[in-house]
Amino acid sequence: MRTIVITGGTDGIGRALADVHLHRGDAVLIVGQSAEKGERFLDSARELGAGDRAHFVRADLSLIGENIRLFEEVARVLPTVDVLVLGARYHRSVRTETPEGLESNFALFYLSRFLLSHGLAPSLERAATPIVLNVAGPGGTSPIQWDDLQLRRHYVGTGALGHGGRLNDLLGAGFAAVHPDSRIRYILFHPGVVSTSFSGEYDQATAAQVAGLKVTGKTVAQSIGQILPCLDRPPAERLSAFTEGRRIDVDTPYFDRDEAARLHEITEKLLRV
Ligand SMILES: NC(=O)c1ccc[n+]([C@@H]2O[C@H](COP(=O)([O-])OP(=O)(O)OC[C@H]3O[C@@H](n4cnc5c(N)ncnc54)[C@H](OP(=O)(O)O)[C@@H]3O)[C@@H](O)[C@H]2O)c1
Protein backbone atom coordinates (compact mmCIF):
# COMPACT_ATOMS: atom_id res chain seq x y z
CA MET A 1 0.00 0.00 0.00
CA ARG A 2 1.30 3.43 -0.94
CA THR A 3 0.23 6.78 0.46
CA ILE A 4 -0.63 9.49 -2.06
CA VAL A 5 -1.24 13.17 -1.35
CA ILE A 6 -2.95 15.02 -4.22
CA THR A 7 -3.50 18.76 -4.42
CA GLY A 8 -6.27 19.53 -6.89
CA GLY A 9 -7.54 16.08 -5.90
CA THR A 10 -11.17 17.19 -5.74
CA ASP A 11 -11.56 17.55 -9.52
CA GLY A 12 -10.22 16.73 -12.97
CA ILE A 13 -6.95 14.84 -13.31
CA GLY A 14 -6.27 14.90 -9.57
CA ARG A 15 -9.63 13.36 -8.65
CA ALA A 16 -9.21 10.63 -11.28
CA LEU A 17 -5.76 9.77 -9.89
CA ALA A 18 -7.26 9.67 -6.39
CA ASP A 19 -9.91 7.18 -7.54
CA VAL A 20 -7.38 4.91 -9.27
CA HIS A 21 -5.18 4.73 -6.18
CA LEU A 22 -8.11 4.17 -3.86
CA HIS A 23 -9.24 1.24 -6.03
CA ARG A 24 -5.70 -0.15 -5.91
CA GLY A 25 -5.78 -0.23 -2.11
CA ASP A 26 -3.62 2.84 -1.46
CA ALA A 27 -4.23 5.53 1.15
CA VAL A 28 -5.20 8.81 -0.51
CA LEU A 29 -5.35 12.32 0.88
CA ILE A 30 -6.86 14.92 -1.42
CA VAL A 31 -6.78 18.69 -1.06
CA GLY A 32 -9.15 21.26 -2.54
CA GLN A 33 -11.23 24.26 -1.64
CA SER A 34 -14.67 22.73 -2.19
CA ALA A 35 -16.10 20.96 0.87
CA GLU A 36 -18.85 19.51 -1.33
CA LYS A 37 -16.39 17.88 -3.76
CA GLY A 38 -14.30 16.63 -0.84
CA GLU A 39 -17.37 15.03 0.75
CA ARG A 40 -18.26 13.40 -2.59
CA PHE A 41 -14.82 11.77 -2.63
CA LEU A 42 -15.18 10.56 0.95
CA ASP A 43 -18.68 9.19 0.18
CA SER A 44 -17.40 7.26 -2.83
CA ALA A 45 -14.54 5.88 -0.70
CA ARG A 46 -17.02 4.70 1.95
CA GLU A 47 -19.13 3.02 -0.76
CA LEU A 48 -15.97 1.20 -1.85
CA GLY A 49 -15.31 0.13 1.74
CA ALA A 50 -12.18 2.30 1.73
CA GLY A 51 -13.33 5.07 4.07
CA ASP A 52 -10.39 4.48 6.42
CA ARG A 53 -7.93 5.03 3.56
CA ALA A 54 -9.46 8.28 2.28
CA HIS A 55 -8.77 11.74 3.65
CA PHE A 56 -9.81 15.22 2.57
CA VAL A 57 -8.22 18.48 3.68
CA ARG A 58 -9.99 21.66 2.72
CA ALA A 59 -7.46 24.40 2.09
CA ASP A 60 -6.94 27.50 0.01
CA LEU A 61 -3.45 26.78 -1.24
CA SER A 62 -3.00 30.27 -2.63
CA LEU A 63 -2.33 31.29 1.00
CA ILE A 64 1.09 30.60 2.53
CA GLY A 65 -0.38 29.79 5.97
CA GLU A 66 -2.73 27.21 4.46
CA ASN A 67 0.19 25.36 2.85
CA ILE A 68 2.01 25.27 6.17
CA ARG A 69 -1.17 24.03 7.88
CA LEU A 70 -1.46 21.33 5.19
CA PHE A 71 2.02 19.90 5.57
CA GLU A 72 1.65 19.98 9.37
CA GLU A 73 -1.71 18.16 9.03
CA VAL A 74 -0.21 15.60 6.61
CA ALA A 75 2.69 14.95 8.99
CA ARG A 76 0.12 14.44 11.78
CA VAL A 77 -2.16 11.93 9.99
CA LEU A 78 0.23 10.13 7.61
CA PRO A 79 3.49 8.62 8.85
CA THR A 80 4.89 8.41 5.30
CA VAL A 81 4.09 9.97 1.95
CA ASP A 82 5.09 7.87 -1.08
CA VAL A 83 3.76 10.19 -3.76
CA LEU A 84 2.98 13.90 -3.74
CA VAL A 85 0.93 15.00 -6.74
CA LEU A 86 0.81 18.77 -7.29
CA GLY A 87 -2.24 19.56 -9.41
CA ALA A 88 -4.10 22.58 -8.02
CA ARG A 89 -4.58 25.52 -10.36
CA TYR A 90 -7.11 28.26 -10.95
CA HIS A 91 -7.07 30.44 -14.05
CA ARG A 92 -7.85 34.14 -13.79
CA SER A 93 -8.21 36.34 -16.84
CA VAL A 94 -7.90 39.42 -14.63
CA ARG A 95 -4.84 39.86 -12.42
CA THR A 96 -5.90 39.35 -8.80
CA GLU A 97 -3.95 39.47 -5.56
CA THR A 98 -4.47 37.17 -2.59
CA PRO A 99 -5.15 38.68 0.87
CA GLU A 100 -1.39 38.22 1.40
CA GLY A 101 -0.71 40.56 -1.51
CA LEU A 102 0.62 37.95 -3.95
CA GLU A 103 -0.53 37.51 -7.54
CA SER A 104 -2.96 34.61 -7.24
CA ASN A 105 -1.59 32.40 -10.02
CA PHE A 106 1.99 32.87 -8.79
CA ALA A 107 0.78 32.01 -5.27
CA LEU A 108 -1.21 28.88 -6.18
CA PHE A 109 0.55 27.50 -9.22
CA TYR A 110 4.14 28.16 -8.12
CA LEU A 111 4.57 29.21 -4.48
CA SER A 112 2.25 26.52 -3.05
CA ARG A 113 4.17 23.87 -5.02
CA PHE A 114 7.46 25.27 -3.73
CA LEU A 115 6.20 25.14 -0.13
CA LEU A 116 4.72 21.65 -0.41
CA SER A 117 7.64 20.12 -2.33
CA HIS A 118 10.12 21.24 0.30
CA GLY A 119 7.75 21.09 3.30
CA LEU A 120 6.69 17.49 2.67
CA ALA A 121 10.20 16.27 1.84
CA PRO A 122 10.72 14.78 5.36
CA SER A 123 7.50 12.70 5.01
CA LEU A 124 8.54 11.61 1.50
CA GLU A 125 12.03 10.60 2.62
CA ARG A 126 10.50 7.80 4.73
CA ALA A 127 9.06 6.09 1.61
CA ALA A 128 10.82 3.34 -0.36
CA THR A 129 10.57 5.17 -3.70
CA PRO A 130 9.40 8.71 -3.02
CA ILE A 131 8.01 10.72 -5.91
CA VAL A 132 6.88 14.30 -6.45
CA LEU A 133 4.73 14.58 -9.56
CA ASN A 134 4.34 18.24 -10.48
CA VAL A 135 1.57 18.42 -13.11
CA ALA A 136 2.29 21.69 -14.85
CA GLY A 137 3.77 22.50 -18.27
CA PRO A 138 7.39 21.39 -18.81
CA GLY A 139 8.57 22.16 -22.29
CA GLY A 140 7.34 25.76 -22.18
CA THR A 141 9.76 28.32 -23.55
CA SER A 142 8.32 31.67 -22.48
CA PRO A 143 10.99 33.84 -20.87
CA ILE A 144 11.03 34.26 -17.10
CA GLN A 145 10.15 37.81 -16.08
CA TRP A 146 12.91 38.07 -13.49
CA ASP A 147 12.19 41.69 -12.63
CA ASP A 148 8.43 41.13 -12.49
CA LEU A 149 7.76 37.56 -11.34
CA GLN A 150 4.21 38.44 -10.29
CA LEU A 151 3.44 40.07 -13.63
CA ARG A 152 2.42 43.49 -12.31
CA ARG A 153 3.31 45.27 -15.54
CA HIS A 154 1.82 42.93 -18.12
CA TYR A 155 -0.68 40.26 -17.12
CA VAL A 156 -2.55 37.91 -19.44
CA GLY A 157 -4.26 34.91 -17.78
CA THR A 158 -3.01 32.24 -20.17
CA GLY A 159 0.45 33.83 -20.18
CA ALA A 160 0.48 33.73 -16.37
CA LEU A 161 -0.09 29.96 -16.48
CA GLY A 162 2.73 29.58 -19.02
CA HIS A 163 5.00 31.69 -16.83
CA GLY A 164 4.03 29.63 -13.77
CA GLY A 165 4.92 26.49 -15.73
CA ARG A 166 8.42 27.85 -16.31
CA LEU A 167 8.80 28.62 -12.59
CA ASN A 168 7.77 25.04 -11.80
CA ASP A 169 10.41 23.74 -14.22
CA LEU A 170 13.03 25.65 -12.24
CA LEU A 171 11.52 24.42 -8.97
CA GLY A 172 12.07 20.85 -10.19
CA ALA A 173 15.53 21.66 -11.49
CA GLY A 174 16.55 23.20 -8.16
CA PHE A 175 15.02 20.57 -5.89
CA ALA A 176 17.97 18.17 -6.02
CA ALA A 177 20.44 20.91 -5.10
CA VAL A 178 18.42 21.84 -2.01
CA HIS A 179 18.11 18.16 -0.98
CA PRO A 180 21.47 16.74 -2.12
CA ASP A 181 21.17 13.38 -0.33
CA SER A 182 17.48 12.88 -1.08
CA ARG A 183 16.03 9.82 -2.82
CA ILE A 184 13.02 11.82 -4.03
CA ARG A 185 12.42 11.62 -7.77
CA TYR A 186 10.99 14.88 -9.04
CA ILE A 187 8.83 14.44 -12.14
CA LEU A 188 7.45 17.36 -14.14
CA PHE A 189 4.47 16.37 -16.26
CA HIS A 190 2.60 18.26 -18.99
CA PRO A 191 -0.71 16.48 -19.65
CA GLY A 192 -1.51 18.36 -22.89
CA VAL A 193 -5.09 19.54 -23.32
CA VAL A 194 -7.42 17.51 -21.12
CA SER A 195 -11.17 18.00 -20.93
CA THR A 196 -11.64 18.93 -17.27
CA SER A 197 -13.60 21.64 -15.49
CA PHE A 198 -10.73 24.12 -16.22
CA SER A 199 -11.46 25.80 -12.91
CA GLY A 200 -11.14 29.54 -13.05
CA GLU A 201 -12.67 32.89 -13.94
CA TYR A 202 -12.54 33.63 -17.65
CA ASP A 203 -13.23 36.65 -19.81
CA GLN A 204 -15.57 36.08 -22.73
CA ALA A 205 -12.90 35.36 -25.33
CA THR A 206 -11.01 32.92 -23.12
CA ALA A 207 -14.25 31.25 -22.01
CA ALA A 208 -15.02 30.55 -25.68
CA GLN A 209 -11.54 29.06 -26.19
CA VAL A 210 -11.92 26.90 -23.09
CA ALA A 211 -15.32 25.65 -24.29
CA GLY A 212 -13.54 24.51 -27.47
CA LEU A 213 -10.74 22.83 -25.51
CA LYS A 214 -13.30 20.89 -23.48
CA VAL A 215 -14.59 19.45 -26.76
CA THR A 216 -11.24 18.71 -28.42
CA GLY A 217 -9.16 17.80 -25.34
CA LYS A 218 -8.32 14.23 -24.42
CA THR A 219 -10.43 12.58 -21.75
CA VAL A 220 -9.30 12.50 -18.15
CA ALA A 221 -9.06 8.69 -18.44
CA GLN A 222 -6.68 9.04 -21.42
CA SER A 223 -4.57 11.51 -19.47
CA ILE A 224 -4.39 9.21 -16.45
CA GLY A 225 -3.23 6.44 -18.78
CA GLN A 226 -0.23 8.64 -19.66
CA ILE A 227 0.53 9.67 -16.08
CA LEU A 228 0.31 6.33 -14.26
CA PRO A 229 3.44 4.75 -15.83
CA CYS A 230 5.47 7.63 -14.35
CA LEU A 231 4.15 6.84 -10.88
CA ASP A 232 4.41 3.06 -11.26
CA ARG A 233 7.84 3.01 -12.92
CA PRO A 234 9.45 6.37 -12.15
CA PRO A 235 12.69 7.19 -13.97
CA ALA A 236 15.80 6.56 -11.87
CA GLU A 237 17.01 10.15 -12.37
CA ARG A 238 16.30 12.69 -9.66
CA LEU A 239 14.68 15.01 -12.22
CA SER A 240 12.66 14.01 -15.24
CA ALA A 241 10.03 15.65 -17.42
CA PHE A 242 7.28 14.40 -19.67
CA THR A 243 4.88 15.86 -22.19
CA GLU A 244 1.78 13.70 -22.66
CA GLY A 245 3.71 10.60 -21.56
CA ARG A 246 6.78 11.27 -23.76
CA ARG A 247 10.04 11.88 -21.92
CA ILE A 248 11.61 15.26 -22.72
CA ASP A 249 15.18 16.42 -22.24
CA VAL A 250 15.90 18.30 -19.01
CA ASP A 251 19.47 19.03 -20.03
CA THR A 252 18.46 22.30 -21.68
CA PRO A 253 18.62 25.98 -20.66
CA TYR A 254 14.95 25.80 -19.56
CA PHE A 255 16.00 23.67 -16.57
CA ASP A 256 19.18 25.61 -15.87
CA ARG A 257 20.55 24.88 -12.37
CA ASP A 258 21.91 28.43 -11.87
CA GLU A 259 18.55 29.96 -12.78
CA ALA A 260 16.89 27.44 -10.47
CA ALA A 261 19.18 28.53 -7.63
CA ARG A 262 18.39 32.16 -8.39
CA LEU A 263 14.64 31.52 -8.23
CA HIS A 264 15.03 29.52 -5.02
CA GLU A 265 16.86 32.41 -3.38
CA ILE A 266 14.27 34.97 -4.51
CA THR A 267 11.45 32.73 -3.27
CA GLU A 268 13.05 32.17 0.14
CA LYS A 269 13.55 35.91 0.49
CA LEU A 270 9.90 36.54 -0.40
CA LEU A 271 8.79 34.00 2.22
CA ARG A 272 10.96 35.61 4.91
CA VAL A 273 9.23 39.02 4.57
N1 LIG B 1 -6.64 20.36 -18.18
C1 LIG B 1 -5.66 20.71 -18.99
O1 LIG B 1 -5.86 20.82 -20.22
C2 LIG B 1 -4.29 20.97 -18.47
C3 LIG B 1 -3.29 21.38 -19.39
C4 LIG B 1 -2.01 21.62 -18.90
C5 LIG B 1 -1.73 21.44 -17.55
N2 LIG B 1 -2.73 21.04 -16.71
C6 LIG B 1 -2.39 20.90 -15.29
O2 LIG B 1 -2.98 19.73 -14.75
C7 LIG B 1 -3.34 19.98 -13.37
C8 LIG B 1 -4.77 19.55 -13.14
O3 LIG B 1 -5.58 20.29 -14.02
P1 LIG B 1 -7.13 19.99 -14.19
O4 LIG B 1 -7.52 20.57 -15.50
O5 LIG B 1 -7.38 18.56 -13.90
O6 LIG B 1 -7.74 20.89 -13.02
P2 LIG B 1 -9.27 21.29 -12.73
O7 LIG B 1 -10.19 20.20 -13.17
O8 LIG B 1 -9.49 22.67 -13.23
O9 LIG B 1 -9.26 21.29 -11.13
C9 LIG B 1 -8.49 22.21 -10.44
C10 LIG B 1 -8.23 21.70 -9.05
O10 LIG B 1 -7.50 22.72 -8.34
C11 LIG B 1 -8.15 22.94 -7.08
N3 LIG B 1 -7.97 24.33 -6.67
C12 LIG B 1 -8.26 25.46 -7.37
N4 LIG B 1 -7.98 26.55 -6.64
C13 LIG B 1 -7.50 26.09 -5.44
C14 LIG B 1 -7.04 26.73 -4.27
N5 LIG B 1 -7.00 28.08 -4.15
N6 LIG B 1 -6.64 25.96 -3.23
C15 LIG B 1 -6.68 24.61 -3.31
N7 LIG B 1 -7.08 23.95 -4.40
C16 LIG B 1 -7.51 24.69 -5.45
C17 LIG B 1 -9.61 22.63 -7.35
O11 LIG B 1 -10.22 22.30 -6.12
P3 LIG B 1 -11.67 22.89 -5.66
O12 LIG B 1 -12.54 22.93 -6.88
O13 LIG B 1 -12.08 21.92 -4.61
O14 LIG B 1 -11.34 24.23 -5.11
C18 LIG B 1 -9.50 21.43 -8.26
O15 LIG B 1 -9.34 20.26 -7.51
C19 LIG B 1 -3.11 21.47 -13.11
O16 LIG B 1 -1.90 21.63 -12.42
C20 LIG B 1 -2.97 22.07 -14.48
O17 LIG B 1 -2.09 23.16 -14.51
C21 LIG B 1 -3.99 20.79 -17.14
CSV table of N, CA and C in Angstrom, one decimal, residues 182-255:
chain,number,residue,atom,x,y,z
A,182,SER,N,18.8,13.4,-1.0
A,182,SER,CA,17.5,12.9,-1.1
A,182,SER,C,17.3,11.8,-2.1
A,183,ARG,N,16.4,10.9,-1.8
A,183,ARG,CA,16.0,9.8,-2.8
A,183,ARG,C,14.8,10.2,-3.6
A,184,ILE,N,14.3,11.4,-3.4
A,184,ILE,CA,13.0,11.8,-4.0
A,184,ILE,C,13.2,12.0,-5.5
A,185,ARG,N,12.4,11.4,-6.3
A,185,ARG,CA,12.4,11.6,-7.8
A,185,ARG,C,11.4,12.7,-8.1
A,186,TYR,N,11.9,13.7,-8.7
A,186,TYR,CA,11.0,14.9,-9.0
A,186,TYR,C,10.6,14.8,-10.5
A,187,ILE,N,9.3,14.6,-10.8
A,187,ILE,CA,8.8,14.4,-12.1
A,187,ILE,C,7.9,15.6,-12.5
A,188,LEU,N,8.3,16.3,-13.6
A,188,LEU,CA,7.5,17.4,-14.1
A,188,LEU,C,6.6,16.8,-15.3
A,189,PHE,N,5.3,17.0,-15.3
A,189,PHE,CA,4.5,16.4,-16.3
A,189,PHE,C,3.5,17.4,-16.9
A,190,HIS,N,3.6,17.4,-18.2
A,190,HIS,CA,2.6,18.3,-19.0
A,190,HIS,C,1.6,17.3,-19.6
A,191,PRO,N,0.3,17.4,-19.2
A,191,PRO,CA,-0.7,16.5,-19.7
A,191,PRO,C,-1.2,16.8,-21.0
A,192,GLY,N,-0.9,18.0,-21.6
A,192,GLY,CA,-1.5,18.4,-22.9
A,192,GLY,C,-2.9,18.9,-22.6
A,193,VAL,N,-3.7,19.0,-23.6
A,193,VAL,CA,-5.1,19.5,-23.3
A,193,VAL,C,-6.0,18.4,-22.9
A,194,VAL,N,-6.6,18.6,-21.7
A,194,VAL,CA,-7.4,17.5,-21.1
A,194,VAL,C,-8.8,18.1,-20.8
A,195,SER,N,-9.8,17.5,-21.2
A,195,SER,CA,-11.2,18.0,-20.9
A,195,SER,C,-11.6,17.9,-19.5
A,196,THR,N,-11.3,18.9,-18.7
A,196,THR,CA,-11.6,18.9,-17.3
A,196,THR,C,-12.6,20.1,-17.0
A,197,SER,N,-12.7,20.5,-15.8
A,197,SER,CA,-13.6,21.6,-15.5
A,197,SER,C,-12.9,23.0,-15.8
A,198,PHE,N,-11.5,22.9,-16.0
A,198,PHE,CA,-10.7,24.1,-16.2
A,198,PHE,C,-11.1,25.2,-15.2
A,199,SER,N,-11.0,24.9,-13.9
A,199,SER,CA,-11.5,25.8,-12.9
A,199,SER,C,-10.8,27.2,-13.1
A,200,GLY,N,-11.7,28.2,-12.9
A,200,GLY,CA,-11.1,29.5,-13.1
A,200,GLY,C,-12.2,30.5,-13.4
A,201,GLU,N,-11.8,31.8,-13.6
A,201,GLU,CA,-12.7,32.9,-13.9
A,201,GLU,C,-12.2,33.5,-15.2
A,202,TYR,N,-13.0,33.4,-16.3
A,202,TYR,CA,-12.5,33.6,-17.6
A,202,TYR,C,-13.3,34.8,-18.3
A,203,ASP,N,-12.5,35.6,-19.0
A,203,ASP,CA,-13.2,36.7,-19.8
A,203,ASP,C,-13.9,35.9,-21.0
A,204,GLN,N,-14.7,36.7,-21.7
A,204,GLN,CA,-15.6,36.1,-22.7
A,204,GLN,C,-14.8,35.3,-23.8
A,205,ALA,N,-13.7,36.0,-24.3
A,205,ALA,CA,-12.9,35.4,-25.3
A,205,ALA,C,-12.2,34.1,-24.8
A,206,THR,N,-11.7,34.1,-23.6
A,206,THR,CA,-11.0,32.9,-23.1
A,206,THR,C,-12.0,31.8,-22.8
A,207,ALA,N,-13.2,32.2,-22.3
A,207,ALA,CA,-14.2,31.2,-22.0
A,207,ALA,C,-14.6,30.5,-23.3
A,208,ALA,N,-14.7,31.2,-24.4
A,208,ALA,CA,-15.0,30.6,-25.7
A,208,ALA,C,-13.9,29.6,-26.1
A,209,GLN,N,-12.7,30.0,-25.9
A,209,GLN,CA,-11.5,29.1,-26.2
A,209,GLN,C,-11.6,27.8,-25.3
A,210,VAL,N,-11.9,28.0,-24.0
A,210,VAL,CA,-11.9,26.9,-23.1
A,210,VAL,C,-13.1,25.9,-23.5
A,211,ALA,N,-14.2,26.5,-23.9
A,211,ALA,CA,-15.3,25.6,-24.3
A,211,ALA,C,-14.9,24.7,-25.4
A,212,GLY,N,-14.1,25.3,-26.4
A,212,GLY,CA,-13.5,24.5,-27.5
A,212,GLY,C,-12.6,23.4,-27.0
A,213,LEU,N,-11.7,23.8,-26.0
A,213,LEU,CA,-10.7,22.8,-25.5
A,213,LEU,C,-11.4,21.7,-24.8
A,214,LYS,N,-12.6,22.0,-24.2
A,214,LYS,CA,-13.3,20.9,-23.5
A,214,LYS,C,-13.8,19.9,-24.5
A,215,VAL,N,-14.1,20.4,-25.7
A,215,VAL,CA,-14.6,19.5,-26.8
A,215,VAL,C,-13.4,18.7,-27.4
A,216,THR,N,-12.3,19.4,-27.7
A,216,THR,CA,-11.2,18.7,-28.4
A,216,THR,C,-10.2,18.0,-27.5
A,217,GLY,N,-10.2,18.4,-26.2
A,217,GLY,CA,-9.2,17.8,-25.3
A,217,GLY,C,-9.3,16.3,-25.1
A,218,LYS,N,-8.2,15.7,-24.7
A,218,LYS,CA,-8.3,14.2,-24.4
A,218,LYS,C,-9.2,14.0,-23.2
A,219,THR,N,-9.6,12.8,-23.0
A,219,THR,CA,-10.4,12.6,-21.7
A,219,THR,C,-9.5,12.5,-20.5
A,220,VAL,N,-10.1,12.6,-19.4
A,220,VAL,CA,-9.3,12.5,-18.2
A,220,VAL,C,-8.7,11.1,-18.1
A,221,ALA,N,-9.5,10.1,-18.5
A,221,ALA,CA,-9.1,8.7,-18.4
A,221,ALA,C,-7.8,8.5,-19.3
A,222,GLN,N,-7.9,9.1,-20.5
A,222,GLN,CA,-6.7,9.0,-21.4
A,222,GLN,C,-5.5,9.7,-20.8
A,223,SER,N,-5.7,10.8,-20.1
A,223,SER,CA,-4.6,11.5,-19.5
A,223,SER,C,-4.0,10.7,-18.3
A,224,ILE,N,-4.9,10.1,-17.6
A,224,ILE,CA,-4.4,9.2,-16.4
A,224,ILE,C,-3.6,8.0,-17.0
A,225,GLY,N,-4.0,7.5,-18.1
A,225,GLY,CA,-3.2,6.4,-18.8
A,225,GLY,C,-1.8,6.9,-19.1
A,226,GLN,N,-1.6,8.2,-19.4
A,226,GLN,CA,-0.2,8.6,-19.7
A,226,GLN,C,0.6,8.9,-18.4
A,227,ILE,N,-0.2,9.3,-17.3
A,227,ILE,CA,0.5,9.7,-16.1
A,227,ILE,C,1.0,8.4,-15.3
A,228,LEU,N,0.1,7.5,-15.2
A,228,LEU,CA,0.3,6.3,-14.3
A,228,LEU,C,1.7,5.6,-14.5
A,229,PRO,N,2.1,5.4,-15.7
A,229,PRO,CA,3.4,4.8,-15.8
A,229,PRO,C,4.6,5.5,-15.1
A,230,CYS,N,4.4,6.8,-15.0
A,230,CYS,CA,5.5,7.6,-14.3
A,230,CYS,C,5.4,7.4,-12.8
A,231,LEU,N,4.3,7.1,-12.3
A,231,LEU,CA,4.1,6.8,-10.9
A,231,LEU,C,4.5,5.4,-10.6
A,232,ASP,N,4.2,4.5,-11.5
A,232,ASP,CA,4.4,3.1,-11.3
A,232,ASP,C,5.9,2.7,-11.6
A,233,ARG,N,6.4,3.3,-12.6
A,233,ARG,CA,7.8,3.0,-12.9
A,233,ARG,C,8.6,4.3,-13.1
A,234,PRO,N,8.8,5.0,-12.0
A,234,PRO,CA,9.5,6.4,-12.2
A,234,PRO,C,10.9,6.3,-12.7
A,235,PRO,N,11.3,7.2,-13.5
A,235,PRO,CA,12.7,7.2,-14.0
A,235,PRO,C,13.6,7.2,-12.8
A,236,ALA,N,14.8,6.6,-13.0
A,236,ALA,CA,15.8,6.6,-11.9
A,236,ALA,C,16.4,7.9,-11.6
A,237,GLU,N,16.4,8.8,-12.6
A,237,GLU,CA,17.0,10.1,-12.4
A,237,GLU,C,16.2,11.0,-11.3
A,238,ARG,N,17.0,11.9,-10.7
A,238,ARG,CA,16.3,12.7,-9.7
A,238,ARG,C,15.3,13.7,-10.3
A,239,LEU,N,15.6,14.1,-11.5
A,239,LEU,CA,14.7,15.0,-12.2
A,239,LEU,C,14.4,14.4,-13.6
A,240,SER,N,13.1,14.4,-13.9
A,240,SER,CA,12.7,14.0,-15.2
A,240,SER,C,11.5,14.8,-15.6
A,241,ALA,N,11.2,14.9,-16.9
A,241,ALA,CA,10.0,15.6,-17.4
A,241,ALA,C,9.4,14.9,-18.6
A,242,PHE,N,8.1,15.1,-18.7
A,242,PHE,CA,7.3,14.4,-19.7
A,242,PHE,C,6.3,15.4,-20.3
A,243,THR,N,6.0,15.2,-21.6
A,243,THR,CA,4.9,15.9,-22.2
A,243,THR,C,4.0,14.8,-22.7
A,244,GLU,N,2.8,14.7,-22.2
A,244,GLU,CA,1.8,13.7,-22.7
A,244,GLU,C,2.4,12.3,-22.7
A,245,GLY,N,3.2,12.0,-21.7
A,245,GLY,CA,3.7,10.6,-21.6
A,245,GLY,C,5.1,10.4,-22.2
A,246,ARG,N,5.5,11.4,-23.1
A,246,ARG,CA,6.8,11.3,-23.8
A,246,ARG,C,7.8,12.0,-22.9
A,247,ARG,N,8.9,11.3,-22.7
A,247,ARG,CA,10.0,11.9,-21.9
A,247,ARG,C,10.6,13.0,-22.7
A,248,ILE,N,10.9,14.2,-22.0
A,248,ILE,CA,11.6,15.3,-22.7
A,248,ILE,C,12.9,15.5,-22.0
A,249,ASP,N,13.8,16.2,-22.7
A,249,ASP,CA,15.2,16.4,-22.2
A,249,ASP,C,15.2,17.5,-21.2
A,250,VAL,N,15.8,17.2,-20.0
A,250,VAL,CA,15.9,18.3,-19.0
A,250,VAL,C,17.3,18.9,-19.0
A,251,ASP,N,18.1,18.5,-19.9
A,251,ASP,CA,19.5,19.0,-20.0
A,251,ASP,C,19.5,20.2,-21.0
A,252,THR,N,18.6,21.2,-20.8
A,252,THR,CA,18.5,22.3,-21.7
A,252,THR,C,18.4,23.6,-20.8
A,253,PRO,N,18.6,24.7,-21.4
A,253,PRO,CA,18.6,26.0,-20.7
A,253,PRO,C,17.3,26.2,-19.9
A,254,TYR,N,16.2,25.6,-20.3
A,254,TYR,CA,15.0,25.8,-19.6
A,254,TYR,C,14.9,25.2,-18.2
A,255,PHE,N,15.9,24.3,-17.9
A,255,PHE,CA,16.0,23.7,-16.6
A,255,PHE,C,17.4,24.0,-15.9
